[in-house]
CSV table of N, CA, C and O in Angstrom, one decimal:
chain,number,residue,atom,x,y,z
A,65,MET,N,10.4,-68.6,20.8
A,65,MET,CA,10.8,-67.7,19.8
A,65,MET,C,12.2,-67.2,20.1
A,65,MET,O,12.5,-66.1,20.6
A,66,ALA,N,13.2,-68.1,19.9
A,66,ALA,CA,14.6,-67.8,20.1
A,66,ALA,C,15.2,-67.0,19.0
A,66,ALA,O,14.9,-67.3,17.8
A,67,VAL,N,16.0,-66.0,19.3
A,67,VAL,CA,16.7,-65.2,18.2
A,67,VAL,C,18.1,-65.6,18.2
A,67,VAL,O,18.8,-65.7,19.3
A,68,ASP,N,18.6,-65.8,17.0
A,68,ASP,CA,20.1,-66.1,16.9
A,68,ASP,C,20.9,-64.9,17.1
A,68,ASP,O,20.6,-63.8,16.5
A,69,PRO,N,21.9,-64.9,18.0
A,69,PRO,CA,22.6,-63.7,18.3
A,69,PRO,C,23.4,-63.2,17.1
A,69,PRO,O,23.6,-62.0,16.9
A,70,VAL,N,23.9,-64.1,16.3
A,70,VAL,CA,24.7,-63.7,15.1
A,70,VAL,C,23.8,-62.9,14.2
A,70,VAL,O,24.2,-61.9,13.6
A,71,GLU,N,22.6,-63.5,14.0
A,71,GLU,CA,21.7,-62.8,13.0
A,71,GLU,C,21.2,-61.5,13.6
A,71,GLU,O,21.1,-60.5,12.8
A,72,LEU,N,21.0,-61.4,14.9
A,72,LEU,CA,20.6,-60.1,15.5
A,72,LEU,C,21.7,-59.1,15.3
A,72,LEU,O,21.4,-57.9,14.9
A,73,GLU,N,23.0,-59.4,15.5
A,73,GLU,CA,24.1,-58.5,15.3
A,73,GLU,C,24.2,-58.0,13.9
A,73,GLU,O,24.4,-56.9,13.6
A,74,ARG,N,24.0,-59.0,12.9
A,74,ARG,CA,24.0,-58.6,11.5
A,74,ARG,C,22.9,-57.7,11.2
A,74,ARG,O,23.2,-56.7,10.4
A,75,GLU,N,21.7,-57.9,11.7
A,75,GLU,CA,20.6,-57.0,11.4
A,75,GLU,C,20.8,-55.6,12.0
A,75,GLU,O,20.5,-54.6,11.4
A,76,LEU,N,21.4,-55.6,13.2
A,76,LEU,CA,21.6,-54.3,13.9
A,76,LEU,C,22.7,-53.5,13.2
A,76,LEU,O,22.6,-52.3,13.1
A,77,ASP,N,23.7,-54.2,12.7
A,77,ASP,CA,24.8,-53.5,12.0
A,77,ASP,C,24.4,-53.0,10.6
A,77,ASP,O,24.9,-52.0,10.1
A,78,LYS,N,23.4,-53.7,10.0
A,78,LYS,CA,23.0,-53.3,8.7
A,78,LYS,C,22.3,-52.0,8.7
A,78,LYS,O,22.4,-51.2,7.8
A,79,GLY,N,21.6,-51.7,9.8
A,79,GLY,CA,20.9,-50.4,9.9
A,79,GLY,C,21.7,-49.3,10.4
A,79,GLY,O,21.2,-48.2,10.6
A,80,SER,N,22.9,-49.4,10.8
A,80,SER,CA,23.7,-48.3,11.3
A,80,SER,C,24.0,-47.3,10.3
A,80,SER,O,24.4,-47.6,9.2
A,81,GLY,N,23.9,-46.1,10.7
A,81,GLY,CA,24.2,-45.0,9.8
A,81,GLY,C,25.6,-44.4,10.1
A,81,GLY,O,26.5,-45.1,10.5
A,82,ALA,N,25.7,-43.1,9.8
A,82,ALA,CA,27.0,-42.5,10.1
A,82,ALA,C,27.3,-42.4,11.6
A,82,ALA,O,26.3,-42.4,12.4
A,83,PRO,N,28.5,-42.4,12.0
A,83,PRO,CA,28.8,-42.3,13.4
A,83,PRO,C,28.4,-40.9,14.0
A,83,PRO,O,28.3,-39.9,13.2
A,84,LEU,N,28.1,-41.0,15.2
A,84,LEU,CA,27.6,-39.7,15.9
A,84,LEU,C,28.8,-38.7,16.0
A,84,LEU,O,29.9,-39.1,16.2
A,85,PRO,N,28.5,-37.4,16.0
A,85,PRO,CA,29.5,-36.5,16.3
A,85,PRO,C,30.0,-36.6,17.7
A,85,PRO,O,29.3,-37.1,18.6
A,86,PRO,N,31.2,-36.1,18.0
A,86,PRO,CA,31.7,-36.1,19.4
A,86,PRO,C,30.8,-35.3,20.3
A,86,PRO,O,30.2,-34.3,19.9
A,87,ASN,N,30.8,-35.7,21.5
A,87,ASN,CA,30.0,-35.1,22.5
A,87,ASN,C,30.7,-33.8,23.0
A,87,ASN,O,31.4,-33.8,24.0
A,88,ARG,N,30.4,-32.7,22.3
A,88,ARG,CA,31.0,-31.4,22.7
A,88,ARG,C,29.8,-30.4,22.8
A,88,ARG,O,29.4,-29.8,21.8
A,89,PRO,N,29.3,-30.2,24.0
A,89,PRO,CA,28.2,-29.2,24.1
A,89,PRO,C,28.7,-27.8,23.9
A,89,PRO,O,29.9,-27.5,24.3
A,90,GLN,N,27.9,-27.0,23.3
A,90,GLN,CA,28.4,-25.6,23.1
A,90,GLN,C,28.2,-24.8,24.3
A,90,GLN,O,27.2,-25.1,25.1
A,91,GLY,N,29.1,-23.9,24.6
A,91,GLY,CA,29.0,-23.1,25.8
A,91,GLY,C,28.1,-21.9,25.5
A,91,GLY,O,27.3,-21.9,24.6
A,92,LEU,N,28.2,-21.0,26.4
A,92,LEU,CA,27.4,-19.7,26.3
A,92,LEU,C,27.8,-19.0,25.0
A,92,LEU,O,29.0,-18.9,24.7
A,93,LEU,N,26.9,-18.5,24.3
A,93,LEU,CA,27.1,-17.7,23.1
A,93,LEU,C,27.8,-18.5,22.0
A,93,LEU,O,28.5,-18.0,21.1
A,94,GLY,N,27.6,-19.8,22.0
A,94,GLY,CA,28.1,-20.6,20.9
A,94,GLY,C,29.6,-21.0,21.0
A,94,GLY,O,30.1,-21.6,20.1
A,95,ASP,N,30.3,-20.6,22.0
A,95,ASP,CA,31.7,-20.9,22.1
A,95,ASP,C,31.9,-22.4,22.4
A,95,ASP,O,31.0,-23.1,22.8
A,96,THR,N,33.2,-22.8,22.4
A,96,THR,CA,33.5,-24.2,22.6
A,96,THR,C,33.2,-24.5,24.1
A,96,THR,O,33.6,-23.8,25.0
A,97,GLY,N,32.5,-25.6,24.4
A,97,GLY,CA,32.2,-25.9,25.7
A,97,GLY,C,33.3,-26.6,26.5
A,97,GLY,O,34.5,-26.5,26.1
A,98,LEU,N,32.9,-27.3,27.5
A,98,LEU,CA,33.9,-28.0,28.3
A,98,LEU,C,34.6,-29.1,27.6
A,98,LEU,O,34.0,-29.8,26.7
A,99,GLN,N,35.8,-29.4,27.9
A,99,GLN,CA,36.5,-30.6,27.3
A,99,GLN,C,36.2,-31.8,28.1
A,99,GLN,O,36.8,-32.1,29.2
A,100,LEU,N,35.1,-32.5,27.7
A,100,LEU,CA,34.6,-33.6,28.5
A,100,LEU,C,35.5,-34.9,28.4
A,100,LEU,O,35.4,-35.8,29.2
A,101,THR,N,36.3,-34.9,27.4
A,101,THR,CA,37.2,-36.1,27.2
A,101,THR,C,38.5,-36.0,27.9
A,101,THR,O,39.3,-36.9,27.8
A,102,LYS,N,38.8,-34.8,28.5
A,102,LYS,CA,40.1,-34.6,29.1
A,102,LYS,C,40.2,-35.4,30.4
A,102,LYS,O,39.3,-35.4,31.2
A,103,VAL,N,41.3,-36.1,30.5
A,103,VAL,CA,41.6,-36.9,31.7
A,103,VAL,C,42.4,-36.1,32.7
A,103,VAL,O,43.4,-35.5,32.4
A,104,ASP,N,41.8,-35.9,33.9
A,104,ASP,CA,42.5,-35.1,34.9
A,104,ASP,C,43.5,-35.9,35.6
A,104,ASP,O,43.2,-37.0,36.2
A,105,ASP,N,44.8,-35.5,35.7
A,105,ASP,CA,45.9,-36.2,36.3
A,105,ASP,C,46.0,-35.8,37.8
A,105,ASP,O,46.9,-36.3,38.4
A,106,TRP,N,45.2,-35.0,38.3
A,106,TRP,CA,45.3,-34.6,39.7
A,106,TRP,C,44.8,-35.7,40.6
A,106,TRP,O,43.8,-36.4,40.3
A,107,ALA,N,45.5,-36.0,41.6
A,107,ALA,CA,45.0,-37.0,42.6
A,107,ALA,C,44.8,-36.4,44.0
A,107,ALA,O,45.7,-35.5,44.4
A,108,PRO,N,43.8,-36.7,44.7
A,108,PRO,CA,43.6,-36.1,46.0
A,108,PRO,C,44.6,-36.5,47.0
A,108,PRO,O,45.1,-37.6,46.9
A,109,ASP,N,44.9,-35.7,47.9
A,109,ASP,CA,45.8,-36.1,49.0
A,109,ASP,C,45.0,-36.2,50.3
A,109,ASP,O,43.8,-36.0,50.3
A,110,GLY,N,45.7,-36.4,51.4
A,110,GLY,CA,45.0,-36.6,52.7
A,110,GLY,C,44.4,-35.4,53.3
A,110,GLY,O,43.7,-35.5,54.3
A,111,THR,N,44.7,-34.2,52.9
A,111,THR,CA,44.3,-33.0,53.6
A,111,THR,C,42.9,-32.6,53.2
A,111,THR,O,42.3,-31.8,54.0
A,112,ALA,N,42.4,-32.9,52.1
A,112,ALA,CA,41.1,-32.6,51.7
A,112,ALA,C,40.9,-31.1,51.6
A,112,ALA,O,39.8,-30.6,51.8
A,113,GLY,N,42.0,-30.3,51.4
A,113,GLY,CA,41.9,-28.9,51.3
A,113,GLY,C,41.9,-28.2,52.6
A,113,GLY,O,41.8,-26.9,52.6
A,114,LEU,N,42.0,-28.9,53.7
A,114,LEU,CA,42.0,-28.2,55.0
A,114,LEU,C,43.4,-27.9,55.4
A,114,LEU,O,44.3,-28.6,55.1
A,115,SER,N,43.5,-26.9,56.2
A,115,SER,CA,44.8,-26.5,56.7
A,115,SER,C,45.2,-27.4,57.9
A,115,SER,O,44.4,-27.7,58.7
A,116,GLN,N,46.4,-27.8,57.9
A,116,GLN,CA,46.9,-28.7,58.9
A,116,GLN,C,47.5,-27.9,60.0
A,116,GLN,O,48.0,-26.8,59.8
A,117,GLU,N,47.7,-28.5,61.2
A,117,GLU,CA,48.2,-27.7,62.3
A,117,GLU,C,49.7,-27.4,62.2
A,117,GLU,O,50.2,-26.6,62.9
A,118,SER,N,50.4,-28.1,61.3
A,118,SER,CA,51.8,-27.8,61.1
A,118,SER,C,52.1,-26.8,59.9
A,118,SER,O,53.2,-26.7,59.5
A,119,ASP,N,51.0,-26.3,59.3
A,119,ASP,CA,51.2,-25.3,58.2
A,119,ASP,C,51.8,-24.0,58.8
A,119,ASP,O,51.6,-23.7,59.9
A,120,GLY,N,52.4,-23.3,57.9
A,120,GLY,CA,53.1,-22.0,58.3
A,120,GLY,C,52.1,-21.0,58.7
A,120,GLY,O,52.3,-20.3,59.7
A,121,GLY,N,50.9,-20.9,58.0
A,121,GLY,CA,49.9,-19.9,58.4
A,121,GLY,C,49.3,-20.2,59.8
A,121,GLY,O,49.0,-19.3,60.6
A,122,VAL,N,49.0,-21.5,60.0
A,122,VAL,CA,48.4,-21.9,61.3
A,122,VAL,C,49.4,-21.6,62.5
A,122,VAL,O,49.0,-21.1,63.5
A,123,VAL,N,50.7,-21.9,62.2
A,123,VAL,CA,51.7,-21.7,63.3
A,123,VAL,C,51.8,-20.2,63.5
A,123,VAL,O,51.9,-19.7,64.7
A,124,LEU,N,51.8,-19.4,62.5
A,124,LEU,CA,51.9,-17.9,62.6
A,124,LEU,C,50.7,-17.4,63.4
A,124,LEU,O,50.8,-16.5,64.2
A,125,LEU,N,49.5,-17.9,63.1
A,125,LEU,CA,48.3,-17.5,63.9
A,125,LEU,C,48.4,-17.9,65.4
A,125,LEU,O,48.0,-17.1,66.2
A,126,GLY,N,49.0,-19.0,65.6
A,126,GLY,CA,49.2,-19.5,67.0
A,126,GLY,C,50.2,-18.6,67.7
A,126,GLY,O,50.0,-18.2,68.9
A,127,ILE,N,51.2,-18.1,67.0
A,127,ILE,CA,52.2,-17.2,67.6
A,127,ILE,C,51.6,-15.9,67.9
A,127,ILE,O,51.8,-15.3,69.0
A,128,ILE,N,50.8,-15.4,67.0
A,128,ILE,CA,50.1,-14.1,67.2
A,128,ILE,C,49.1,-14.2,68.4
A,128,ILE,O,49.1,-13.3,69.3
A,129,LEU,N,48.4,-15.3,68.5
A,129,LEU,CA,47.5,-15.4,69.6
A,129,LEU,C,48.2,-15.6,70.9
A,129,LEU,O,47.8,-15.0,71.9
A,130,ALA,N,49.3,-16.3,70.9
A,130,ALA,CA,50.1,-16.5,72.1
A,130,ALA,C,50.7,-15.2,72.5
A,130,ALA,O,50.9,-14.8,73.7
A,131,TYR,N,51.1,-14.4,71.6
A,131,TYR,CA,51.7,-13.1,71.8
A,131,TYR,C,50.7,-12.1,72.5
A,131,TYR,O,51.1,-11.4,73.4
A,132,LEU,N,49.5,-12.2,72.0
A,132,LEU,CA,48.5,-11.3,72.6
A,132,LEU,C,48.1,-11.8,74.0
A,132,LEU,O,47.7,-11.0,74.9
A,133,LEU,N,48.1,-13.1,74.3
A,133,LEU,CA,47.7,-13.6,75.6
A,133,LEU,C,48.8,-13.7,76.6
A,133,LEU,O,48.7,-13.3,77.7
A,134,PHE,N,49.9,-14.3,76.2
A,134,PHE,CA,51.0,-14.6,77.1
A,134,PHE,C,52.3,-14.6,76.2
A,134,PHE,O,52.6,-15.6,75.6
A,135,PHE,N,53.0,-13.5,76.2
A,135,PHE,CA,54.1,-13.3,75.2
A,135,PHE,C,55.3,-14.3,75.4
A,135,PHE,O,55.9,-14.6,74.4
A,136,PRO,N,55.6,-14.8,76.6
A,136,PRO,CA,56.7,-15.7,76.6
A,136,PRO,C,56.4,-17.0,75.8
A,136,PRO,O,57.3,-17.6,75.2
A,137,LEU,N,55.2,-17.4,75.8
A,137,LEU,CA,54.8,-18.6,75.1
A,137,LEU,C,54.9,-18.4,73.6
A,137,LEU,O,55.3,-19.3,72.8
A,138,ALA,N,54.7,-17.1,73.1
A,138,ALA,CA,54.9,-16.8,71.7
A,138,ALA,C,56.3,-17.0,71.3
A,138,ALA,O,56.6,-17.5,70.2
A,139,PHE,N,57.2,-16.6,72.1
A,139,PHE,CA,58.6,-16.7,71.8
A,139,PHE,C,59.0,-18.2,71.8
A,139,PHE,O,59.8,-18.6,71.0
A,140,LEU,N,58.5,-19.0,72.7
A,140,LEU,CA,58.8,-20.4,72.8
A,140,LEU,C,58.3,-21.1,71.5
A,140,LEU,O,59.0,-21.9,70.9
A,141,ILE,N,57.0,-20.8,71.1
A,141,ILE,CA,56.5,-21.4,69.9
A,141,ILE,C,57.3,-21.0,68.7
A,141,ILE,O,57.6,-21.8,67.8
A,142,LEU,N,57.7,-19.7,68.7
A,142,LEU,CA,58.4,-19.2,67.5
A,142,LEU,C,59.7,-19.9,67.3
A,142,LEU,O,60.1,-20.3,66.2
A,143,TRP,N,60.5,-20.1,68.4
A,143,TRP,CA,61.8,-20.7,68.2
A,143,TRP,C,61.8,-22.2,68.2
A,143,TRP,O,62.8,-22.8,67.9
A,144,ARG,N,60.7,-22.8,68.7
A,144,ARG,CA,60.7,-24.3,68.7
A,144,ARG,C,60.1,-24.9,67.4
A,144,ARG,O,60.2,-26.1,67.1
A,145,THR,N,59.4,-24.1,66.6
A,145,THR,CA,58.7,-24.6,65.4
A,145,THR,C,59.7,-24.8,64.2
A,145,THR,O,60.6,-24.0,64.0
A,146,PRO,N,59.6,-26.0,63.6
A,146,PRO,CA,60.5,-26.2,62.4
A,146,PRO,C,59.9,-25.7,61.1
A,146,PRO,O,60.6,-25.8,60.1
A,147,VAL,N,58.7,-25.1,61.2
A,147,VAL,CA,58.1,-24.6,59.9
A,147,VAL,C,58.7,-23.4,59.4
A,147,VAL,O,58.9,-23.3,58.2
A,148,LEU,N,59.1,-22.4,60.2
A,148,LEU,CA,59.7,-21.2,59.8
A,148,LEU,C,61.2,-21.3,59.7
A,148,LEU,O,61.8,-22.0,60.5
A,149,ASP,N,61.8,-20.6,58.8
A,149,ASP,CA,63.3,-20.6,58.7
A,149,ASP,C,63.8,-19.6,59.6
A,149,ASP,O,63.1,-18.8,60.2
A,150,VAL,N,65.2,-19.6,59.8
A,150,VAL,CA,65.8,-18.8,60.8
A,150,VAL,C,65.6,-17.3,60.5
A,150,VAL,O,65.5,-16.5,61.4
A,151,ARG,N,65.7,-17.0,59.3
A,151,ARG,CA,65.6,-15.5,58.9
A,151,ARG,C,64.2,-15.0,59.3
A,151,ARG,O,64.1,-13.9,59.8
A,152,ARG,N,63.2,-15.7,59.1
A,152,ARG,CA,61.8,-15.3,59.5
A,152,ARG,C,61.7,-15.3,61.0
A,152,ARG,O,61.0,-14.5,61.6
A,153,LYS,N,62.3,-16.3,61.7
A,153,LYS,CA,62.2,-16.3,63.1
A,153,LYS,C,62.9,-15.1,63.7
A,153,LYS,O,62.3,-14.5,64.7
A,154,VAL,N,64.0,-14.7,63.2
A,154,VAL,CA,64.7,-13.5,63.7
A,154,VAL,C,63.9,-12.2,63.5
A,154,VAL,O,63.7,-11.4,64.3
A,155,ALA,N,63.4,-12.1,62.2
A,155,ALA,CA,62.6,-10.9,61.9
A,155,ALA,C,61.3,-10.8,62.8
A,155,ALA,O,61.0,-9.8,63.3
A,156,LEU,N,60.6,-11.9,63.0
A,156,LEU,CA,59.4,-11.9,63.8
A,156,LEU,C,59.8,-11.7,65.3
A,156,LEU,O,59.1,-11.0,66.0
A,157,GLY,N,60.9,-12.3,65.7
A,157,GLY,CA,61.3,-12.1,67.1
A,157,GLY,C,61.7,-10.6,67.4
A,157,GLY,O,61.3,-10.1,68.4
A,158,VAL,N,62.4,-10.0,66.4
A,158,VAL,CA,62.7,-8.5,66.6
A,158,VAL,C,61.4,-7.7,66.6
A,158,VAL,O,61.3,-6.8,67.4
A,159,LEU,N,60.5,-8.0,65.7
A,159,LEU,CA,59.2,-7.3,65.7
A,159,LEU,C,58.4,-7.5,67.0
A,159,LEU,O,57.9,-6.5,67.5
A,160,MET,N,58.4,-8.7,67.5
A,160,MET,CA,57.7,-8.9,68.8
A,160,MET,C,58.4,-8.2,69.9
A,160,MET,O,57.8,-7.6,70.8
A,161,LEU,N,59.7,-8.1,69.9
A,161,LEU,CA,60.5,-7.4,71.0
A,161,LEU,C,60.2,-5.9,70.8
A,161,LEU,O,60.0,-5.2,71.9
A,162,CYS,N,60.1,-5.3,69.6
A,162,CYS,CA,59.8,-3.9,69.5
A,162,CYS,C,58.4,-3.6,70.0
A,162,CYS,O,58.2,-2.6,70.6
A,163,GLY,N,57.5,-4.6,69.8
A,163,GLY,CA,56.1,-4.4,70.3
A,163,GLY,C,56.1,-4.4,71.9
A,163,GLY,O,55.4,-3.6,72.5
A,164,LEU,N,56.9,-5.3,72.5
A,164,LEU,CA,57.0,-5.3,73.9
A,164,LEU,C,57.6,-4.0,74.5
A,164,LEU,O,57.2,-3.5,75.5
A,165,VAL,N,58.7,-3.5,73.8
A,165,VAL,CA,59.3,-2.3,74.3
A,165,VAL,C,58.3,-1.1,74.1
A,165,VAL,O,58.2,-0.2,75.0
A,166,ALA,N,57.6,-1.1,73.0
A,166,ALA,CA,56.6,0.0,72.8
A,166,ALA,C,55.5,-0.1,73.9
A,166,ALA,O,55.1,1.0,74.4
A,167,ALA,N,55.0,-1.3,74.1
A,167,ALA,CA,54.0,-1.4,75.2
A,167,ALA,C,54.5,-1.0,76.5
A,167,ALA,O,53.8,-0.4,77.4
A,168,GLY,N,55.8,-1.4,76.8
A,168,GLY,CA,56.4,-1.0,78.1
A,168,GLY,C,56.6,0.4,78.3
A,168,GLY,O,56.3,1.0,79.4
A,169,THR,N,57.0,1.1,77.2
A,169,THR,CA,57.1,2.6,77.4
A,169,THR,C,55.8,3.3,77.5
A,169,THR,O,55.7,4.3,78.2
A,170,LEU,N,54.7,2.8,76.9
A,170,LEU,CA,53.4,3.4,77.0
A,170,LEU,C,52.8,3.2,78.4
A,170,LEU,O,52.2,4.0,79.0
A,171,LEU,N,53.1,2.0,79.0
A,171,LEU,CA,52.5,1.6,80.3
A,171,LEU,C,53.3,2.3,81.4
A,171,LEU,O,52.7,2.7,82.4
A,172,PHE,N,54.6,2.4,81.3
A,172,PHE,CA,55.4,2.9,82.5
A,172,PHE,C,56.0,4.2,82.2
A,172,PHE,O,57.2,4.4,82.4
A,173,ARG,N,55.3,5.2,81.7
A,173,ARG,CA,55.8,6.5,81.5
A,173,ARG,C,56.0,7.3,82.7
A,173,ARG,O,55.3,7.3,83.7
């Protein structure tokens, strides 16, 4: 019982009705739902949303941790890092020196 593909297509096309409405589900309270046909032009990069060790925030946390544990290392990290610009390096260096002077005056009164 072989079926001719041309005849099958003709019979299937004969019974087709009106085209279906676009796939747009309604959102909460009947508002327009998600745009399901929108093509996202965003492409993932290699970081997968994780902070890298050369980010500014991670370097700043390293400087703060080194300042609390061994302050000469904090100055070394501060002035050797290419992440921060010179203006921020000077401001952070002055702030760290003020902290050292304040700690020194409190300890050696």
